[in-house]
Coordinates of N, CA and C and ligand atoms in Angstrom, one line a residue:
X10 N 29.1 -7.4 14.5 CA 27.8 -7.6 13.7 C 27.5 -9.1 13.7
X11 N 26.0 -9.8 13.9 CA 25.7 -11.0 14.3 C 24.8 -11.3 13.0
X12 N 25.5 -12.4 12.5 CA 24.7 -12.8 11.4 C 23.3 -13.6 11.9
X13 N 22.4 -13.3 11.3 CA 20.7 -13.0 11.5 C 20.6 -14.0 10.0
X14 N 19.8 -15.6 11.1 CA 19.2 -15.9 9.6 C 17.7 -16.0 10.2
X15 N 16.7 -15.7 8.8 CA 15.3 -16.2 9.1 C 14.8 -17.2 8.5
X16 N 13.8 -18.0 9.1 CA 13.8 -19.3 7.9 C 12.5 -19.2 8.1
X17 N 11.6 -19.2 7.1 CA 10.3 -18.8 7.0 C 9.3 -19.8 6.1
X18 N 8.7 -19.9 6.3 CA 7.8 -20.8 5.3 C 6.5 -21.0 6.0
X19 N 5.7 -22.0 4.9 CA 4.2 -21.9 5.5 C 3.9 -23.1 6.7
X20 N 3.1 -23.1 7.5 CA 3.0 -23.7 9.0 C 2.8 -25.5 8.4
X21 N 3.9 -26.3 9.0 CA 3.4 -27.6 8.6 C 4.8 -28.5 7.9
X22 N 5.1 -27.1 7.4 CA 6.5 -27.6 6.0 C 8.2 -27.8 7.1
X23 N 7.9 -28.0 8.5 CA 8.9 -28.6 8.8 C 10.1 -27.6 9.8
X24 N 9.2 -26.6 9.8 CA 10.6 -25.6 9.8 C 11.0 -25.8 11.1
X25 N 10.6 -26.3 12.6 CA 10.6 -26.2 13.8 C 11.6 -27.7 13.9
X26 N 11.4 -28.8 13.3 CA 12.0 -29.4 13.2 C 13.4 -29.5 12.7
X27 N 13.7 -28.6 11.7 CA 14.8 -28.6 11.2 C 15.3 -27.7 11.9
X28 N 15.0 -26.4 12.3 CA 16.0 -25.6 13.4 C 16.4 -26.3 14.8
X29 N 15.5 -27.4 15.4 CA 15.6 -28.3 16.2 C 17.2 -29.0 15.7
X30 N 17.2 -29.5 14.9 CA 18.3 -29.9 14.7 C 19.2 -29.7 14.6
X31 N 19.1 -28.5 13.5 CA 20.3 -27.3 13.7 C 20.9 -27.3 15.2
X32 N 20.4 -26.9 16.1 CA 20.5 -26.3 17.3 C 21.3 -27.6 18.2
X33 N 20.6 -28.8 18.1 CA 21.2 -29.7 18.4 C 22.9 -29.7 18.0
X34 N 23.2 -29.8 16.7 CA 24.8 -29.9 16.4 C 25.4 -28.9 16.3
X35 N 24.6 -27.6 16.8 CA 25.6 -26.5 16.8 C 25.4 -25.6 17.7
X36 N 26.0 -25.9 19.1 CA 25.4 -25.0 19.9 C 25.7 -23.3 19.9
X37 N 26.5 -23.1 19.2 CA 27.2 -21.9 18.7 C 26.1 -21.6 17.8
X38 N 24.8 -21.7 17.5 CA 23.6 -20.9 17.1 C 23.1 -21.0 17.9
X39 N 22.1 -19.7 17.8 CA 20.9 -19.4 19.1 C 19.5 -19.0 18.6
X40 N 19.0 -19.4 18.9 CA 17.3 -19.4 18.5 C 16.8 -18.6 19.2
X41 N 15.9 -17.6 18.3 CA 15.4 -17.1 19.2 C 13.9 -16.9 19.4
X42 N 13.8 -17.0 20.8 CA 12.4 -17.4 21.2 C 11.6 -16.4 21.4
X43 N 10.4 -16.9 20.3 CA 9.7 -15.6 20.2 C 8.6 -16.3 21.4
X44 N 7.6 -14.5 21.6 CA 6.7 -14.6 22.9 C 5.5 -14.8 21.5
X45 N 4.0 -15.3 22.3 CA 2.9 -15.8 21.8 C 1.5 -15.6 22.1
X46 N 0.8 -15.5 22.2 CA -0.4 -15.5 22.7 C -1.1 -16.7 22.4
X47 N -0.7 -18.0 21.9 CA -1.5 -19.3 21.7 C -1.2 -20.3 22.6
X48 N -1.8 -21.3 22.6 CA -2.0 -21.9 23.9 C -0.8 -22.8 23.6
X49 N 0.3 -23.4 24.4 CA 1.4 -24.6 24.4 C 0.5 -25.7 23.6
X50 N 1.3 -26.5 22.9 CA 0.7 -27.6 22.4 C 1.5 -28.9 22.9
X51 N 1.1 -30.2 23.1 CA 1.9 -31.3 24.1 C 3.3 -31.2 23.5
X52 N 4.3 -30.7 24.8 CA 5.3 -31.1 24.2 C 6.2 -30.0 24.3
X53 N 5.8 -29.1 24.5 CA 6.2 -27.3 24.1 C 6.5 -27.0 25.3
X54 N 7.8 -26.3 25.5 CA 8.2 -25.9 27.0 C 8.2 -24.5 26.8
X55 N 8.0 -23.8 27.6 CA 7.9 -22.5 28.2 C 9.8 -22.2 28.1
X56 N 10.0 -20.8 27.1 CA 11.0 -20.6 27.2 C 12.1 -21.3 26.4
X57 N 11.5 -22.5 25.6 CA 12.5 -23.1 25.0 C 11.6 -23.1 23.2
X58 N 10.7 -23.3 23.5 CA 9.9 -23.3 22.0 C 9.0 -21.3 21.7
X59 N 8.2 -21.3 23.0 CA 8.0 -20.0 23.3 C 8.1 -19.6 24.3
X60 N 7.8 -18.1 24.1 CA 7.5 -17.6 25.9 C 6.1 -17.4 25.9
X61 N 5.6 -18.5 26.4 CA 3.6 -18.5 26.2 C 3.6 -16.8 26.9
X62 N 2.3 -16.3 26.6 CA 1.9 -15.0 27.4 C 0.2 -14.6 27.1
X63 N -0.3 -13.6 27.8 CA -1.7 -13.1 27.8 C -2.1 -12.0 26.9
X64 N -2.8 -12.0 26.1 CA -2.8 -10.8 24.9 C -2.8 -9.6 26.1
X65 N -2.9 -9.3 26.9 CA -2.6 -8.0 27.6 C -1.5 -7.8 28.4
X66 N -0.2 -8.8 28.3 CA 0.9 -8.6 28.0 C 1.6 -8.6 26.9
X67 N 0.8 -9.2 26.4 CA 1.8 -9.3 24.7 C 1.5 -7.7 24.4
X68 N 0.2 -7.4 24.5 CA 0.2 -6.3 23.9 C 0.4 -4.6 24.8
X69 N 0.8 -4.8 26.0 CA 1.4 -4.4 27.0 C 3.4 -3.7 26.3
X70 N 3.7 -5.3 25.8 CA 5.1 -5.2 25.6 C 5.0 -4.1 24.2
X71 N 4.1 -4.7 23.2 CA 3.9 -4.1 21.8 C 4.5 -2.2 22.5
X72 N 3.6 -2.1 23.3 CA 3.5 -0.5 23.7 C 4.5 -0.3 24.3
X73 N 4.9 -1.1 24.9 CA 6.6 -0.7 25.1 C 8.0 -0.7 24.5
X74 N 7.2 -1.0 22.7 CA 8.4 -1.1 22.1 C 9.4 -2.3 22.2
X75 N 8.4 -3.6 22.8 CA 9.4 -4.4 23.4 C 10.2 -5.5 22.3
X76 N 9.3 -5.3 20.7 CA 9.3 -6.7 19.8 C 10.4 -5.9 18.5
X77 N 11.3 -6.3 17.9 CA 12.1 -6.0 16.8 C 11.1 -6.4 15.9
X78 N 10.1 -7.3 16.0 CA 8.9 -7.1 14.8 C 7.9 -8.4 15.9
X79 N 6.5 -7.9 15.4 CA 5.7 -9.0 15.7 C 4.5 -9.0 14.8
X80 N 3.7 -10.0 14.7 CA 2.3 -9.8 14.1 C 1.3 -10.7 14.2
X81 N 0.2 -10.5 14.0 CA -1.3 -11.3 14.1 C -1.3 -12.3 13.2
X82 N -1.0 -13.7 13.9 CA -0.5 -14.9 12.9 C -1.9 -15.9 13.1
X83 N -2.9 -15.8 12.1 CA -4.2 -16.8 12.7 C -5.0 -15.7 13.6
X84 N -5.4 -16.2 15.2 CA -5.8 -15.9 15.6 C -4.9 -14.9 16.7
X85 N -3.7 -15.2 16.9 CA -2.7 -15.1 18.1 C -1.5 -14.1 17.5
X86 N -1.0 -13.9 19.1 CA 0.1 -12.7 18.3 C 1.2 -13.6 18.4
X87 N 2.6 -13.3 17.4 CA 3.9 -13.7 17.4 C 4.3 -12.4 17.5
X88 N 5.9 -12.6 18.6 CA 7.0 -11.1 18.4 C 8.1 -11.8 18.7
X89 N 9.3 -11.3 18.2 CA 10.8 -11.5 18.2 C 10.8 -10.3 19.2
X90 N 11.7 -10.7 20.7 CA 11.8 -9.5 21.2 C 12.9 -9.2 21.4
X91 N 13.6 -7.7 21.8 CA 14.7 -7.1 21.2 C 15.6 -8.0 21.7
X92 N 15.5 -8.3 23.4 CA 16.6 -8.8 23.6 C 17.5 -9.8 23.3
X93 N 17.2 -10.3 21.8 CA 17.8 -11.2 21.2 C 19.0 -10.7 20.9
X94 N 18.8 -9.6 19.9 CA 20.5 -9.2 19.8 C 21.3 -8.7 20.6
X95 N 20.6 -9.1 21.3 CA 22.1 -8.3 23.1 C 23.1 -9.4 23.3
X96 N 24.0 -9.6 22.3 CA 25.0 -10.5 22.8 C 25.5 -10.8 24.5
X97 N 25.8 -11.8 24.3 CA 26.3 -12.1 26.0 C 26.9 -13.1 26.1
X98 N 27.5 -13.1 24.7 CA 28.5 -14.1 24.5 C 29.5 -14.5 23.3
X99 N 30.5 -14.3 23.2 CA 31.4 -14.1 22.1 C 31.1 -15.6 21.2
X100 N 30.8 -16.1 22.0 CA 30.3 -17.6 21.2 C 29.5 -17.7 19.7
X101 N 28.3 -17.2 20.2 CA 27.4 -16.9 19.2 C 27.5 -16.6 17.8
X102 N 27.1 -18.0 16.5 CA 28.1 -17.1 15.5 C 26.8 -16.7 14.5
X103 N 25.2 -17.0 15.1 CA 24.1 -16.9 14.4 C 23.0 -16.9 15.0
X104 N 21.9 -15.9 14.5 CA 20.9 -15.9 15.3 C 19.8 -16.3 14.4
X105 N 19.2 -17.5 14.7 CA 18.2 -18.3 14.3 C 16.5 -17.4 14.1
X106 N 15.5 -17.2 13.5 CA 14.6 -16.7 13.7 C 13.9 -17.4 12.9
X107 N 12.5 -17.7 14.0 CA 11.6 -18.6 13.0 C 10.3 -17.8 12.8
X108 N 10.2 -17.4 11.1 CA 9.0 -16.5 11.5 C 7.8 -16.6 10.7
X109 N 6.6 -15.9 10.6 CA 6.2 -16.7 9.2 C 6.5 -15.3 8.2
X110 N 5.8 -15.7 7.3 CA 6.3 -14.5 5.8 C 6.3 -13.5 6.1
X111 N 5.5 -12.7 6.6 CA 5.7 -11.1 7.1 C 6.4 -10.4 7.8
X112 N 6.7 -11.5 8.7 CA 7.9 -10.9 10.2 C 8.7 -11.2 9.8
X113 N 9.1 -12.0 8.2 CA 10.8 -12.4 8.3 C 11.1 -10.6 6.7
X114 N 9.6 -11.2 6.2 CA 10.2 -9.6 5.7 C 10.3 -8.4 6.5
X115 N 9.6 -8.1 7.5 CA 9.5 -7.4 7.8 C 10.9 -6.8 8.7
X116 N 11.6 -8.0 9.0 CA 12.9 -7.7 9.8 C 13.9 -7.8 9.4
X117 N 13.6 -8.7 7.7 CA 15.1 -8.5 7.1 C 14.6 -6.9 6.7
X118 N 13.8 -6.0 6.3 CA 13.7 -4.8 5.8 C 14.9 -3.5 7.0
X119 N 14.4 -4.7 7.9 CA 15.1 -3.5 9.4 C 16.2 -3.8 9.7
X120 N 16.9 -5.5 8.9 CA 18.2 -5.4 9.5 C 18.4 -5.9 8.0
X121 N 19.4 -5.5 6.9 CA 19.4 -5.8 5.1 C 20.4 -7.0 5.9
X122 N 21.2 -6.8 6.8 CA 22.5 -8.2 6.5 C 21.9 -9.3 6.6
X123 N 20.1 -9.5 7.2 CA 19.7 -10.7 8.0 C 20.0 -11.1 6.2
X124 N 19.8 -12.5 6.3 CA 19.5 -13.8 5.9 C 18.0 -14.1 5.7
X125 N 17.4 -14.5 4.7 CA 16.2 -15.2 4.7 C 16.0 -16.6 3.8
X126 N 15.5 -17.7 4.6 CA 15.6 -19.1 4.1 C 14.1 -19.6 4.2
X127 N 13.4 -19.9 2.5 CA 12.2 -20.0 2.3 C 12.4 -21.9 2.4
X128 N 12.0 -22.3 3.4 CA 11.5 -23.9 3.2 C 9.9 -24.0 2.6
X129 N 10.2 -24.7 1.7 CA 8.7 -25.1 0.8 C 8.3 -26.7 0.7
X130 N 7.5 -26.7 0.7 CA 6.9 -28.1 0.7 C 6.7 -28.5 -0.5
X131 N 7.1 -30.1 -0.7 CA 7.5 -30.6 -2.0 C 6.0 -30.3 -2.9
X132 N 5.0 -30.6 -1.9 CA 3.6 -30.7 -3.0 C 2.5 -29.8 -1.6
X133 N 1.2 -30.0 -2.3 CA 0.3 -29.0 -1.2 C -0.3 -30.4 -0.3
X134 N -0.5 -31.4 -1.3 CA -1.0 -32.8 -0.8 C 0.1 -33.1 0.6
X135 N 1.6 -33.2 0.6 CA 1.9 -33.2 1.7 C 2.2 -32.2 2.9
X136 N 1.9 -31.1 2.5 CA 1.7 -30.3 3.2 C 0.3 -30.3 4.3
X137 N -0.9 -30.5 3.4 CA -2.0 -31.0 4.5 C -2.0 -32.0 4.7
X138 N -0.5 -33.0 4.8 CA -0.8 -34.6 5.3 C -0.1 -34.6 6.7
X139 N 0.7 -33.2 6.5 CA 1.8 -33.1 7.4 C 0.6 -32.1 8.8
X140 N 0.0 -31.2 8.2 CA -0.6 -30.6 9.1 C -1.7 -31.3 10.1
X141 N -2.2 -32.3 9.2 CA -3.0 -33.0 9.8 C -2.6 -33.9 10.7
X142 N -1.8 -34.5 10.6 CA -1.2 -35.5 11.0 C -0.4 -34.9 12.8
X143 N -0.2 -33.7 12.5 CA 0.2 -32.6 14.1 C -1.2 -33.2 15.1
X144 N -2.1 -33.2 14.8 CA -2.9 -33.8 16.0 C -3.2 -32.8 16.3
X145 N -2.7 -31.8 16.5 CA -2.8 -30.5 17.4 C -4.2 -29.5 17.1
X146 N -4.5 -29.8 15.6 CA -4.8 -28.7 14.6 C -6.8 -29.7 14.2
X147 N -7.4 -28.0 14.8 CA -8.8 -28.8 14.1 C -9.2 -28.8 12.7
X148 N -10.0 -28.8 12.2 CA -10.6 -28.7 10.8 C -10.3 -27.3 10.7
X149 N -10.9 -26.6 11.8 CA -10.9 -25.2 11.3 C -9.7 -24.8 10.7
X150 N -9.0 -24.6 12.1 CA -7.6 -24.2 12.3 C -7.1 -24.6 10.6
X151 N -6.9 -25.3 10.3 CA -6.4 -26.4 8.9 C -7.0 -25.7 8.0
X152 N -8.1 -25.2 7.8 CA -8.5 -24.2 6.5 C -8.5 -23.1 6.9
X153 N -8.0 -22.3 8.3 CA -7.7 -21.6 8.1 C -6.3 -21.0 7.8
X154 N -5.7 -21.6 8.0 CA -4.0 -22.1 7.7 C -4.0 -22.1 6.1
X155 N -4.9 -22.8 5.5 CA -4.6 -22.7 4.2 C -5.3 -21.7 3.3
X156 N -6.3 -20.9 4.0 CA -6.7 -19.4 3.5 C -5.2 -18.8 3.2
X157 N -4.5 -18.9 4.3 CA -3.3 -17.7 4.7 C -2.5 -18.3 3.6
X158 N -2.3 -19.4 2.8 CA -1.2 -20.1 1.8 C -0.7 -19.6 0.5
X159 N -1.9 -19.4 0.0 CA -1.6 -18.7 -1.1 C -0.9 -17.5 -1.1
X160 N -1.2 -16.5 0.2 CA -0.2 -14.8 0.4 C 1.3 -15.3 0.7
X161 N 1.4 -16.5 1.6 CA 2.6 -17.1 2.5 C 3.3 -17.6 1.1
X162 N 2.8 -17.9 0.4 CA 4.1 -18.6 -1.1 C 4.4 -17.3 -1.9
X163 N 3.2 -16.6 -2.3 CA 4.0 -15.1 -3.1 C 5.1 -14.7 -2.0
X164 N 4.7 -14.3 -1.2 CA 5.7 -13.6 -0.2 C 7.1 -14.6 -0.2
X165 N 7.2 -16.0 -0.3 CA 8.3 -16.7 0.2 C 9.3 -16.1 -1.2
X166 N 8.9 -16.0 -2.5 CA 9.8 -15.7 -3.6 C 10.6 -14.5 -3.3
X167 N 10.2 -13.7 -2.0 CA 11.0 -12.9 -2.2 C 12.5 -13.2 -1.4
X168 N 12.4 -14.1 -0.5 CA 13.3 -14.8 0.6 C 14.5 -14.9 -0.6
X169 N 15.9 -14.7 0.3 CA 17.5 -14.9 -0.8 C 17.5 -16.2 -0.8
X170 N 16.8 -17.5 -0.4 CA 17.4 -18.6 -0.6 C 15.8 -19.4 -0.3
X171 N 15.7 -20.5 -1.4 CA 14.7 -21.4 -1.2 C 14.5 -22.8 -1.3
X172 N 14.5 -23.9 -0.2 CA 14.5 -25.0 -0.3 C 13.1 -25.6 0.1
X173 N 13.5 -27.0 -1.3 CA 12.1 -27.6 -1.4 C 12.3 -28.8 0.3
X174 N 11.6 -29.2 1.1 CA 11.6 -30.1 2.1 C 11.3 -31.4 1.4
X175 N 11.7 -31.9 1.0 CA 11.3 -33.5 0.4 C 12.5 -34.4 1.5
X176 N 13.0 -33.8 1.7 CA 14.3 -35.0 2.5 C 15.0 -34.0 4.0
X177 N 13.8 -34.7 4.4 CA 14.0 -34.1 5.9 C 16.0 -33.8 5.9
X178 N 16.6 -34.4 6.0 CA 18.3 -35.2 6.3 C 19.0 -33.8 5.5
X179 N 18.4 -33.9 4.3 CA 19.3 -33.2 3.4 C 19.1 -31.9 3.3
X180 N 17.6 -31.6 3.7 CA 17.3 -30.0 3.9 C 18.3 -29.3 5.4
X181 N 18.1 -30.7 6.2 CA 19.0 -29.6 7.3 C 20.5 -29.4 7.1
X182 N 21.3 -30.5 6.1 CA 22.0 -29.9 6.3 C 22.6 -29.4 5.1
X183 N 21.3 -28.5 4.0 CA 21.5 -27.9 3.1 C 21.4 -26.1 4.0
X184 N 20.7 -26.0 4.7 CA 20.5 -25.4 5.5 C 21.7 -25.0 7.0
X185 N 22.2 -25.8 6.8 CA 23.1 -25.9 7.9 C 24.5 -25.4 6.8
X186 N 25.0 -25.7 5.9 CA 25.8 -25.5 5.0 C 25.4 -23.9 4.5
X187 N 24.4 -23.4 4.4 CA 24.1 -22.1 4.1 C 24.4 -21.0 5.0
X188 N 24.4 -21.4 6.2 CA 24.1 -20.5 7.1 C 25.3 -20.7 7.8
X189 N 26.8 -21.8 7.6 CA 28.3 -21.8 8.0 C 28.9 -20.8 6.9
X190 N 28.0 -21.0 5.1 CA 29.0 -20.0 4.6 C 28.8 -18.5 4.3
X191 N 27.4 -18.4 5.5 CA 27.0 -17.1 5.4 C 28.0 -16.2 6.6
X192 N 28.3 -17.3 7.5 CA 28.8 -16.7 8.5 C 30.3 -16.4 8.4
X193 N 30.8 -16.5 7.1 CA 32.1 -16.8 6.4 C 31.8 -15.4 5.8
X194 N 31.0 -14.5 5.3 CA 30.3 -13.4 4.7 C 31.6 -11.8 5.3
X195 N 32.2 -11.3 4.2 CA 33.4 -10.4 4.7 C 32.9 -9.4 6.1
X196 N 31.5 -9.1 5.8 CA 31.5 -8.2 7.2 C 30.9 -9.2 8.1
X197 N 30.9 -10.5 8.3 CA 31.0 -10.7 10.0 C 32.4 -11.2 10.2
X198 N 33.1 -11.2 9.3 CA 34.7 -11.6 9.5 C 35.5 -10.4 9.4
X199 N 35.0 -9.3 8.9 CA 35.9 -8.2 10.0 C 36.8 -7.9 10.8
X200 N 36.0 -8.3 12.0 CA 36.5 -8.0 13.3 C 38.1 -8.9 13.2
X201 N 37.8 -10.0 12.7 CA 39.1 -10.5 12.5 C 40.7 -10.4 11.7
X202 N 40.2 -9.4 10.4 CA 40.7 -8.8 9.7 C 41.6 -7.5 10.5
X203 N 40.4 -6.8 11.1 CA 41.0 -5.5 12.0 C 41.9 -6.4 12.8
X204 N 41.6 -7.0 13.8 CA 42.7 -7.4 14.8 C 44.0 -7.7 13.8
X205 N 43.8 -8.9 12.9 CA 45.3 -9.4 12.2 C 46.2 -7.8 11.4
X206 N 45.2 -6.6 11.3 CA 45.6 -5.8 10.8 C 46.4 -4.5 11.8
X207 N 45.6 -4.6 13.4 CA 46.5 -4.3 14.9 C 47.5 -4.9 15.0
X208 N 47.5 -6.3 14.5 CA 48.8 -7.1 15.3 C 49.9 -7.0 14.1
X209 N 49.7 -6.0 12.8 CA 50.8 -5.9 12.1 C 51.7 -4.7 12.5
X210 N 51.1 -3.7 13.5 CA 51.7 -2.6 13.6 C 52.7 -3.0 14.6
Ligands
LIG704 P1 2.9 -22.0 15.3 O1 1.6 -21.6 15.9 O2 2.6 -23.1 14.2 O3 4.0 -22.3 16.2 O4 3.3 -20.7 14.5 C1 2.5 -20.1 13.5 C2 3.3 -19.2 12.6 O5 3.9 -18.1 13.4 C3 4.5 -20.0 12.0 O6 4.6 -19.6 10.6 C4 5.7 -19.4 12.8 O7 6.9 -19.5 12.1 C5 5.3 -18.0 13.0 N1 6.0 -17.3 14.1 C6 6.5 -17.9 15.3 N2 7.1 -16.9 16.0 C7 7.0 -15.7 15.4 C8 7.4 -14.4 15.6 O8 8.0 -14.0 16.6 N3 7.0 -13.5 14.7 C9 6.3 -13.8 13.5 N4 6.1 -12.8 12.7 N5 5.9 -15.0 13.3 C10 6.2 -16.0 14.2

C-alpha cells in the first residue's frame, strides 16, 4: 500500500515550488504528473510539470476511464492518470499529488489512506502579489482565480493538515517532516512487520 499525499491550496500560494523541492531531496518521492489542456507557461517541460494535451484528447482519455480523478480548473481540464499507482519500483515511499480543492477531495474520498496538505497563504494581499508577480497571468485570468477563492478556502478546512506559507524554508520542511511520519503510519509498515513475523517461523 503506497502512501498518497495531496497538497492542495489556492493557485499562487506556492505549492509547485515547495513540491519542487521536496522532490529535489528526496528522490524516493514521485510526483505525479497530471495531463492538461492549458497552454505550457516559460519554463514548463512536457512530462516533468505536465503532460500538455488537446481537449479532444483529454477528453478522449476522460471516456476511457483514463484519470483516478480530473476536473474543469478555470478554463482547462486537470486529471491524475491512473498510471500513477502502478508501482515499478520498490523505491517509492510516496506519491506526491498536486491538486486544487476538488480533485484532492475528490481522491482522498476514493483512496481514505491518501493524505491531504492544505498550504494557505499568510494574507490575501500576498497572495495577489504572488500571482501577479508569475508574469504568466492577465488581469483576467487574476480575477478569475480569485472568483474561484472564496469555494478553494472553505473546501481547504476540510484537508487533515494545514499550513500557513509565510516561510518558504520552513513550510517545506514542515511539509517534508509530515509526509516522513506519515510514511512511518502502521499500514504502510506492514509489509515489514509480516516479513519479521515469516522470519520468526
Ligand atoms: P496551474 O494552471 O496553476 O498549473 O494549475 C491550476 C490548478 O489546477 C492548481 O490549483 C493545480 O494544483 C490544479 N491541478 C493541477 N493538476 C491537477 C489535476 O490533475 N487535477 C486537479 N483536480 N487539479 C489539478
Amino acid at each position: 500500500m503506497i502512501n498518497g499525499v495531496i497538497i492542495g491550496g489556492c493557485s499562487g500560494v506556492g505549492k509547485s515550488t515547495i513540491i519542487r523541492r521536496l522532490l529535489q531531496a528526496h528522490p524516493e518521492f514521485r510526483f505525479s504528473v497530471s495531463w492538461t489542456t492549458r497552454e505550457p507557461r516559460p519554463g514548463e517541460e512536457e512530462g516533468i510539470h505536465y503532460h500538455f494535451t488537446s481537449t479532444e484528447e483529454f477528453e478522449r482519455l476522460i471516456e476511457e476511464n483514463g484519470f483516478l480523478e480530473w476536473e474543469k480548473v478555470y478554463e482547462d481540464y486537470y486529471g491524475t492518470p491512473k498510471e500513477v499507482l502502478e508501482s515499478d519500483s520498490d523505491e517509492i515511499t510516496a506519491v506526491i499529488f498536486e491538486l486544487d480543492t476538488r480533485g484532492a477531495i475528490k481522491l482522498k474520498e476514493k483512496y481514505p489512506q491518501f493524505s491531504t496538505i492544505a498550504l494557505l497563504p499568510p494574507s490575501i494581499e500576498d497572495l495577489r502579489k504572488r500571482l501577479t508577480q508569475r508574469g504568466s497571468e492577465t488581469e483576467e485570468t487574476i480575477a478569475r482565480r480569485q472568483a474561484y477563492l472564496q469555494k478553494e478556502l472553505q473546501r481547504l478546512l476540510t484537508f487533515d493538515f494545514a499550513l500557513i506559507n509565510d516561510n518558504l524554508e520552513e513550510t517545506v520542511q514542515l511539509v517534508r517532516r509530515i509526509i516522513l511520519a506519515l510514511n512511518n503510519r502502521t499500514k504502510f509498515v506492514a509489509p515489514h512487520v509480516e516479513k519479521l513475523l515469516d522470519d520468526l517461523k
